[in-house]
Amino acid sequence: MPQLSVLERLEILADAAKYDASCASSGTSKRDSRDGKGLGSTAGMGICHAYAPDGRCISLLKLLLTNHCIFDCHYCVNRKSSNVRRARFTPREVVDLTLSFYRRNYIEGLFLSSGIVRTASHTMEQLIEVARSLREDHDFRGYIHLKTIPEAEPELVERAGRWADRVSINVELPTEQGLARLAPDKKAPQIEGAMGTVRDAIIAGKDAKARYRSAPRFAPAGQSTQMIVGADATSDTQIVERASTLYRGFGLRRVYYSAFSPIPSASAVLPLKRPPLLREHRLYQSDWLIRFYGFSTSDVRRAAGPEGMLPLDIDPKLAWALESREIFPVDLNRAPREMLLRVPGLGTKAVDAILAARRHRTLRLEDVARLTVSVRKLRPFVTTADWRPVALLDRADLRAQLAPRPRQLELFA
């Protein structure tokens, strides 16, 4: 077979990395200056965008070290039995690519993952060598995110955090049964053991840094994970409960939800269609409610209903409120912050604005309208100095009134 060029390998391995949702990516139009006009180019592959905690957009080179893999996970396009073009970079080539892109101001960091070649430990050593070389040999100070391999030796998983800003280990599927059925080479206890190793190293690193200013940092951006949604029959409530357990047990910064996407030459055990993308969105909303709004997994279970699936036509917060009408309406002039956060239509910024405003005046409905995007959703659930919902909250068709209006799509839009 002819040797693939660096650009051809970059196209293959950047495309193979697109299924990893733990680095939010966005596309761009293809432009180049090969015709002699303009300066610079965008090849349309390899560059993704992630967002820092302070809201900054960070451009990252996102690719796999290789898409060869000795595992045969049914849902993975790079699995051993998949008929896809294979390619591989050496650690030195990834380092050179990263530095070249960085010097041209294309990127601010690197997101690196890999299929498993030879053994998990061998592949992990290659990933670590990329990060080590960037940091030690080239004094690279940009962002590095390494996907670690739970089957690798624990000391290798721990070493990854010495060079990377963030490390992540994918749990892949929410249940052990799903993992055993769709990814027989992976074991849930092994994955959790690796996540525990990283958690302990992060805690030890913070303790050392508090005592000694010269102590080396360890994964300062923490660890994250990803779950595939819709590849098996797992319900939304099971996914949310699993995520909540991971947050509590391993101190994760984020759990990413990735809607299953049908792949070429797919296994017969996989569904033929991908789940609605709106389902992924509802899971992120539920995740946010638990992390920032004081909701519990039992609240999400109540919003989901008996089937354990979150409604797609309304958001989980509104679904919960409709099932919990006995605690409403909420007085916006007197209710504590934790109760205001449970009102549909009020986000954290709006709640903070209401708390600040009511120190100086008694709020009316028109005052609240200035602090929120729309008062339509919250009117049945609140009272103000000039507004009481009366019988509105008890209406049988309240859900239909608050759900988004169906929209007729145009054939020739």
Coordinates of C-alpha atoms in Angstrom, one line a residue:
M1 CA 0.0 0.0 0.0
P2 CA 1.3 3.5 -0.8
Q3 CA 2.4 5.6 2.2
L4 CA -0.3 8.2 3.1
S5 CA 0.8 11.8 3.4
V6 CA 0.5 13.7 6.6
L7 CA -2.5 15.6 5.2
E8 CA -4.3 12.4 4.2
R9 CA -3.6 10.9 7.7
L10 CA -4.8 14.1 9.3
E11 CA -8.0 14.0 7.4
I12 CA -8.7 10.3 8.4
L13 CA -7.7 10.7 12.1
A14 CA -9.4 14.0 12.6
D15 CA -12.6 12.6 11.1
A16 CA -12.3 9.5 13.3
A17 CA -12.1 11.8 16.4
K18 CA -15.4 13.5 15.7
Y19 CA -17.5 11.0 17.6
D20 CA -15.9 12.0 20.9
A21 CA -18.4 14.6 22.4
S22 CA -16.2 15.6 25.3
C23 CA -14.8 18.3 23.2
A24 CA -17.6 20.4 21.7
S25 CA -16.7 20.9 18.1
S26 CA -18.0 23.2 15.3
G27 CA -17.4 23.1 11.6
T28 CA -16.0 25.8 9.3
S29 CA -16.0 26.5 5.6
K30 CA -13.0 25.3 3.6
R31 CA -10.7 28.1 2.5
D32 CA -7.1 28.2 1.4
S33 CA -4.6 30.5 -0.3
R34 CA -3.1 28.0 -2.8
D35 CA -4.3 30.2 -5.7
G36 CA -1.9 32.9 -4.5
K37 CA -4.6 35.2 -3.0
G38 CA -4.9 35.9 0.7
L39 CA -2.9 34.4 3.6
G40 CA -3.4 31.2 5.5
S41 CA -6.0 28.4 5.2
T42 CA -8.6 26.3 6.9
A43 CA -8.6 22.7 5.9
G44 CA -12.0 21.9 7.3
M45 CA -10.7 19.1 9.5
G46 CA -8.8 18.8 12.8
I47 CA -9.9 22.0 14.4
C48 CA -12.6 22.0 17.0
H49 CA -13.8 24.5 19.6
A50 CA -14.1 24.0 23.3
Y51 CA -15.2 26.4 25.9
A52 CA -13.3 27.4 29.1
P53 CA -15.1 27.9 32.4
D54 CA -14.8 31.7 31.9
G55 CA -16.6 31.4 28.6
R56 CA -13.6 31.8 26.3
C57 CA -13.7 29.8 23.1
I58 CA -10.5 27.7 22.7
S59 CA -9.5 26.2 19.3
L60 CA -8.1 22.7 19.7
L61 CA -6.4 20.3 17.3
K62 CA -8.6 17.2 17.8
L63 CA -7.4 13.9 16.4
L64 CA -6.6 10.3 17.1
L65 CA -3.1 9.0 17.4
T66 CA -4.4 6.0 15.4
N67 CA -7.7 4.5 14.4
H68 CA -6.3 1.0 14.5
C69 CA -7.8 -0.9 17.4
I70 CA -7.6 -4.4 18.9
F71 CA -11.1 -4.0 20.6
D72 CA -14.3 -4.8 18.8
C73 CA -16.9 -2.4 20.4
H74 CA -20.1 -2.7 18.3
Y75 CA -20.9 1.0 18.4
C76 CA -17.4 2.2 17.4
V77 CA -16.6 3.0 13.8
N78 CA -12.9 2.2 14.5
R79 CA -13.6 -1.2 15.9
K80 CA -11.4 -4.2 14.9
S81 CA -13.9 -5.6 12.5
S82 CA -14.8 -2.3 10.8
N83 CA -13.9 -1.7 7.2
V84 CA -12.5 1.8 7.3
R85 CA -9.3 3.4 6.1
R86 CA -6.7 3.1 8.8
A87 CA -3.9 5.5 9.6
R88 CA -1.4 6.2 12.3
F89 CA 0.7 9.1 13.5
T90 CA 3.9 8.8 15.5
P91 CA 4.1 10.8 18.7
R92 CA 6.8 13.0 17.0
E93 CA 4.4 13.8 14.1
V94 CA 1.6 14.8 16.5
V95 CA 4.0 17.1 18.3
D96 CA 5.2 18.7 15.1
L97 CA 1.6 19.1 13.9
T98 CA 0.5 20.7 17.1
L99 CA 3.4 23.2 17.1
S100 CA 3.0 24.0 13.4
F101 CA -0.7 24.7 13.9
Y102 CA 0.0 26.7 17.1
R103 CA 2.6 28.9 15.5
R104 CA 0.2 29.7 12.7
N105 CA -2.4 30.7 15.4
Y106 CA -4.8 28.1 14.2
I107 CA -5.1 26.5 17.7
E108 CA -4.6 27.1 21.4
G109 CA -4.2 23.4 22.4
L110 CA -4.5 19.7 21.7
F111 CA -7.2 17.1 22.2
L112 CA -5.7 13.7 21.7
S113 CA -7.3 10.2 21.8
S114 CA -6.4 6.9 20.2
G115 CA -7.5 3.4 19.2
I116 CA -5.7 0.7 21.0
V117 CA -2.7 -0.9 19.2
R118 CA -0.6 -3.8 20.6
T119 CA -1.7 -3.3 24.2
A120 CA -3.5 -0.6 26.2
S121 CA -0.3 0.3 28.1
H122 CA 1.7 0.6 24.9
T123 CA -0.8 3.0 23.4
M124 CA -1.0 5.0 26.7
E125 CA 2.7 5.4 26.7
Q126 CA 2.5 6.9 23.1
L127 CA -0.2 9.4 24.2
I128 CA 1.8 10.4 27.3
E129 CA 5.0 10.9 25.1
V130 CA 3.2 13.4 23.0
A131 CA 2.2 15.5 26.1
R132 CA 5.6 15.1 27.7
S133 CA 7.5 16.2 24.6
L134 CA 5.2 19.2 24.1
R135 CA 5.7 20.3 27.8
E136 CA 9.3 19.4 28.4
D137 CA 11.1 19.6 25.0
H138 CA 9.2 22.5 23.6
D139 CA 7.9 24.3 26.7
F140 CA 4.4 24.2 25.2
R141 CA 2.0 26.1 27.5
G142 CA -1.3 25.6 25.6
Y143 CA -4.2 23.4 26.7
I144 CA -3.8 19.6 26.5
H145 CA -6.7 17.2 26.9
L146 CA -5.7 13.5 26.9
K147 CA -8.1 10.6 26.5
T148 CA -6.8 7.9 28.9
I149 CA -7.2 4.2 28.5
P150 CA -8.7 2.5 31.6
E151 CA -7.1 -0.9 30.6
A152 CA -3.6 0.6 30.8
E153 CA -1.4 0.2 33.9
P154 CA -2.6 2.5 36.7
E155 CA 0.8 4.4 36.9
L156 CA 0.4 5.3 33.2
V157 CA -3.1 6.7 33.8
E158 CA -1.6 8.7 36.7
R159 CA 1.3 9.9 34.6
A160 CA -1.1 11.4 32.0
G161 CA -2.3 14.0 34.5
R162 CA 1.3 15.3 35.0
W163 CA 1.4 16.7 31.5
A164 CA -2.3 17.3 30.6
D165 CA -4.7 20.0 31.7
R166 CA -7.6 17.6 31.6
V167 CA -7.8 13.8 31.4
S168 CA -10.9 11.9 30.6
I169 CA -12.0 8.2 30.7
N170 CA -15.1 7.3 28.9
V171 CA -17.6 5.0 30.7
E172 CA -19.2 4.5 27.2
L173 CA -22.5 3.0 28.3
P174 CA -24.6 3.7 31.4
T175 CA -25.1 0.1 32.6
E176 CA -22.8 -2.9 33.1
Q177 CA -25.3 -5.0 31.1
G178 CA -25.0 -2.6 28.1
L179 CA -21.3 -2.5 28.3
A180 CA -21.0 -6.3 28.4
R181 CA -23.3 -6.6 25.4
L182 CA -21.9 -3.9 23.2
A183 CA -18.3 -3.5 24.4
P184 CA -17.2 -7.0 25.6
D185 CA -13.6 -6.0 25.9
K186 CA -14.3 -3.2 28.4
K187 CA -15.2 -3.8 32.1
A188 CA -17.0 -1.3 34.3
P189 CA -14.9 -2.0 37.4
Q190 CA -11.8 -1.4 35.4
I191 CA -13.1 1.9 34.1
E192 CA -14.1 3.0 37.6
G193 CA -10.8 1.9 39.0
A194 CA -9.0 4.2 36.5
M195 CA -11.3 7.1 37.3
G196 CA -10.6 6.5 41.0
T197 CA -6.8 6.6 40.3
V198 CA -7.2 10.0 38.6
R199 CA -9.5 11.3 41.3
D200 CA -7.0 10.4 44.1
A201 CA -4.1 11.9 42.1
I202 CA -6.0 15.1 41.6
I203 CA -6.7 15.4 45.4
A204 CA -3.1 14.5 46.3
G205 CA -1.9 17.1 43.8
K206 CA -4.1 19.8 45.3
D207 CA -2.9 19.0 48.8
A208 CA 0.8 19.1 47.7
K209 CA 0.2 22.4 45.9
A210 CA -1.3 23.9 49.1
R211 CA 1.8 22.9 51.1
Y212 CA 4.6 23.5 48.5
R213 CA 4.5 26.2 45.9
S214 CA 6.9 24.2 43.7
A215 CA 4.8 21.1 43.7
P216 CA 3.9 19.9 40.1
R217 CA 0.3 20.4 39.1
F218 CA -1.9 17.4 38.2
A219 CA -4.7 17.7 35.7
P220 CA -5.8 21.2 36.9
A221 CA -8.9 21.1 34.7
G222 CA -10.0 17.9 36.3
Q223 CA -11.4 14.8 34.6
S224 CA -14.5 14.2 32.5
T225 CA -16.3 11.3 30.9
Q226 CA -18.8 10.4 28.1
M227 CA -21.8 8.2 27.8
I228 CA -23.4 7.0 24.6
V229 CA -27.2 7.6 24.5
G230 CA -29.6 5.5 22.5
A231 CA -27.3 2.5 21.6
D232 CA -29.3 0.3 24.0
A233 CA -32.6 0.4 25.9
T234 CA -31.3 2.4 28.9
S235 CA -33.8 5.0 30.0
D236 CA -33.1 8.7 30.6
T237 CA -33.5 8.3 34.4
Q238 CA -31.0 5.5 34.4
I239 CA -28.5 7.7 32.5
V240 CA -29.1 10.6 34.9
E241 CA -28.7 8.5 38.0
R242 CA -25.5 7.0 36.6
A243 CA -24.1 10.5 35.9
S244 CA -25.0 11.7 39.4
T245 CA -23.2 8.7 40.9
L246 CA -20.1 9.5 38.8
Y247 CA -20.2 13.2 39.8
R248 CA -20.3 12.2 43.5
G249 CA -17.9 9.3 43.4
F250 CA -15.1 10.7 41.2
G251 CA -15.4 14.5 41.4
L252 CA -16.0 14.8 37.6
R253 CA -16.0 18.3 36.0
R254 CA -18.4 17.1 33.2
V255 CA -20.4 14.2 32.0
Y256 CA -20.9 14.4 28.2
Y257 CA -23.9 12.8 26.5
S258 CA -23.4 11.6 22.9
A259 CA -26.4 10.5 20.9
F260 CA -25.7 7.2 19.2
S261 CA -24.9 7.7 15.5
P262 CA -25.4 4.8 13.0
I263 CA -22.0 3.8 11.5
P264 CA -21.1 2.0 8.3
S265 CA -21.3 -1.8 8.4
A266 CA -23.0 -1.6 11.7
S267 CA -23.5 -4.6 14.0
A268 CA -26.9 -6.3 13.9
V269 CA -27.3 -5.6 17.7
L270 CA -27.4 -1.8 17.2
P271 CA -30.5 0.2 16.5
L272 CA -31.1 1.2 12.8
K273 CA -31.9 4.8 13.7
R274 CA -30.2 7.4 15.9
P275 CA -32.2 8.7 18.8
P276 CA -33.6 12.3 18.5
L277 CA -30.9 14.9 19.2
L278 CA -33.4 16.6 21.4
R279 CA -33.1 13.6 23.8
E280 CA -29.4 14.5 24.2
H281 CA -30.4 18.1 24.9
R282 CA -32.9 17.1 27.6
L283 CA -30.2 15.0 29.3
Y284 CA -27.9 18.0 29.4
Q285 CA -30.7 20.1 30.8
S286 CA -31.3 17.5 33.6
D287 CA -27.6 17.4 34.3
W288 CA -27.6 21.2 34.7
L289 CA -30.7 21.1 37.0
I290 CA -28.9 18.7 39.3
R291 CA -25.5 20.5 39.3
F292 CA -26.7 24.1 39.5
Y293 CA -30.4 24.3 40.4
G294 CA -30.6 22.0 43.5
F295 CA -32.6 19.3 41.8
S296 CA -32.2 15.6 42.7
T297 CA -32.3 12.4 40.7
S298 CA -35.8 11.7 42.2
D299 CA -37.0 15.1 40.8
V300 CA -35.8 14.1 37.4
R301 CA -37.5 10.8 37.8
R302 CA -40.7 12.6 38.6
A303 CA -40.3 14.7 35.5
A304 CA -39.6 11.7 33.3
G305 CA -42.8 9.8 34.2
P306 CA -43.4 6.0 34.4
E307 CA -41.4 5.1 31.3
G308 CA -38.3 6.8 32.6
M309 CA -37.9 8.9 29.4
L310 CA -37.9 12.7 29.6
P311 CA -40.5 14.4 27.4
L312 CA -39.1 15.9 24.2
D313 CA -41.8 18.6 23.8
I314 CA -41.0 20.4 27.1
D315 CA -37.9 20.9 29.2
P316 CA -37.4 18.8 32.3
K317 CA -37.9 21.8 34.7
L318 CA -41.3 22.5 33.3
A319 CA -42.2 18.8 33.3
W320 CA -41.3 18.6 37.0
A321 CA -43.3 21.8 37.8
L322 CA -46.4 20.4 36.1
E323 CA -46.1 17.2 38.2
S324 CA -45.5 19.3 41.4
R325 CA -48.2 21.9 41.2
E326 CA -49.0 21.5 44.9
I327 CA -45.9 23.6 45.8
F328 CA -46.8 26.5 43.4
P329 CA -47.3 29.4 43.0
V330 CA -44.1 30.9 44.4
D331 CA -44.0 34.5 45.7
L332 CA -41.2 36.2 43.9
N333 CA -41.0 38.9 46.6
R334 CA -40.5 36.5 49.5
A335 CA -39.4 33.0 48.4
P336 CA -35.8 31.9 49.1
R337 CA -33.3 31.4 46.3
E338 CA -33.5 27.6 46.2
M339 CA -37.3 27.9 45.6
L340 CA -36.9 30.6 42.9
L341 CA -34.5 28.3 41.0
R342 CA -37.3 25.7 40.7
V343 CA -39.7 28.1 38.8
P344 CA -39.9 27.3 35.1
G345 CA -38.4 30.1 33.0
L346 CA -36.1 31.5 35.7
G347 CA -32.4 30.8 35.2
T348 CA -29.6 31.5 37.7
K349 CA -28.9 35.0 36.4
A350 CA -32.6 36.0 36.5
V351 CA -32.9 34.6 40.1
D352 CA -29.9 36.7 41.2
A353 CA -31.4 39.7 39.5
I354 CA -34.7 39.2 41.3
L355 CA -33.0 38.8 44.7
A356 CA -31.0 42.0 44.1
A357 CA -34.1 44.0 42.8
R358 CA -36.5 43.1 45.6
R359 CA -34.2 44.5 48.2
H360 CA -35.1 48.0 46.9
R361 CA -38.7 47.6 45.8
T362 CA -41.7 45.3 45.7
L363 CA -41.7 43.4 42.4
R364 CA -44.5 43.6 39.9
L365 CA -45.0 41.3 36.9
E366 CA -43.7 44.0 34.5
D367 CA -40.5 44.2 36.6
V368 CA -39.9 40.5 36.3
A369 CA -40.5 40.7 32.5
R370 CA -37.5 43.0 32.3
L371 CA -35.3 40.5 34.0
T372 CA -36.3 37.4 32.0
V373 CA -36.5 36.5 28.3
S374 CA -40.3 35.8 28.6
V375 CA -42.8 35.7 31.4
R376 CA -45.2 33.3 29.4
K377 CA -43.7 30.2 31.0
L378 CA -43.5 31.4 34.6
R379 CA -46.9 33.2 34.9
P380 CA -48.8 30.2 36.1
F381 CA -46.2 29.4 38.8
V382 CA -45.5 32.8 40.5
T383 CA -47.2 35.6 42.4
T384 CA -46.1 39.2 42.5
A385 CA -47.6 42.4 43.9
D386 CA -50.0 42.7 41.1
W387 CA -50.4 39.1 39.8
R388 CA -51.9 35.9 41.1
P389 CA -52.5 32.9 38.8
V390 CA -55.8 32.0 40.5
A391 CA -57.2 29.0 38.6
L392 CA -54.6 29.1 35.8
L393 CA -52.4 26.6 37.7
D394 CA -55.2 24.1 37.9
R395 CA -56.1 24.0 34.2
A396 CA -56.1 20.6 32.6
D397 CA -54.6 22.0 29.4
L398 CA -51.8 23.9 31.1
R399 CA -49.1 21.7 29.5
A400 CA -50.6 22.3 26.0
Q401 CA -50.6 26.1 26.8
L402 CA -47.0 26.2 27.8
A403 CA -45.5 23.7 25.3
P404 CA -43.8 25.3 22.2
R405 CA -46.2 26.0 19.4
P406 CA -45.9 23.5 16.5
R407 CA -44.4 25.1 13.5
Q408 CA -45.2 24.3 9.9
L409 CA -41.9 23.9 7.9
E410 CA -41.7 25.6 4.5
L411 CA -41.0 23.3 1.6
F412 CA -39.0 26.0 -0.3
A413 CA -37.6 27.9 2.6

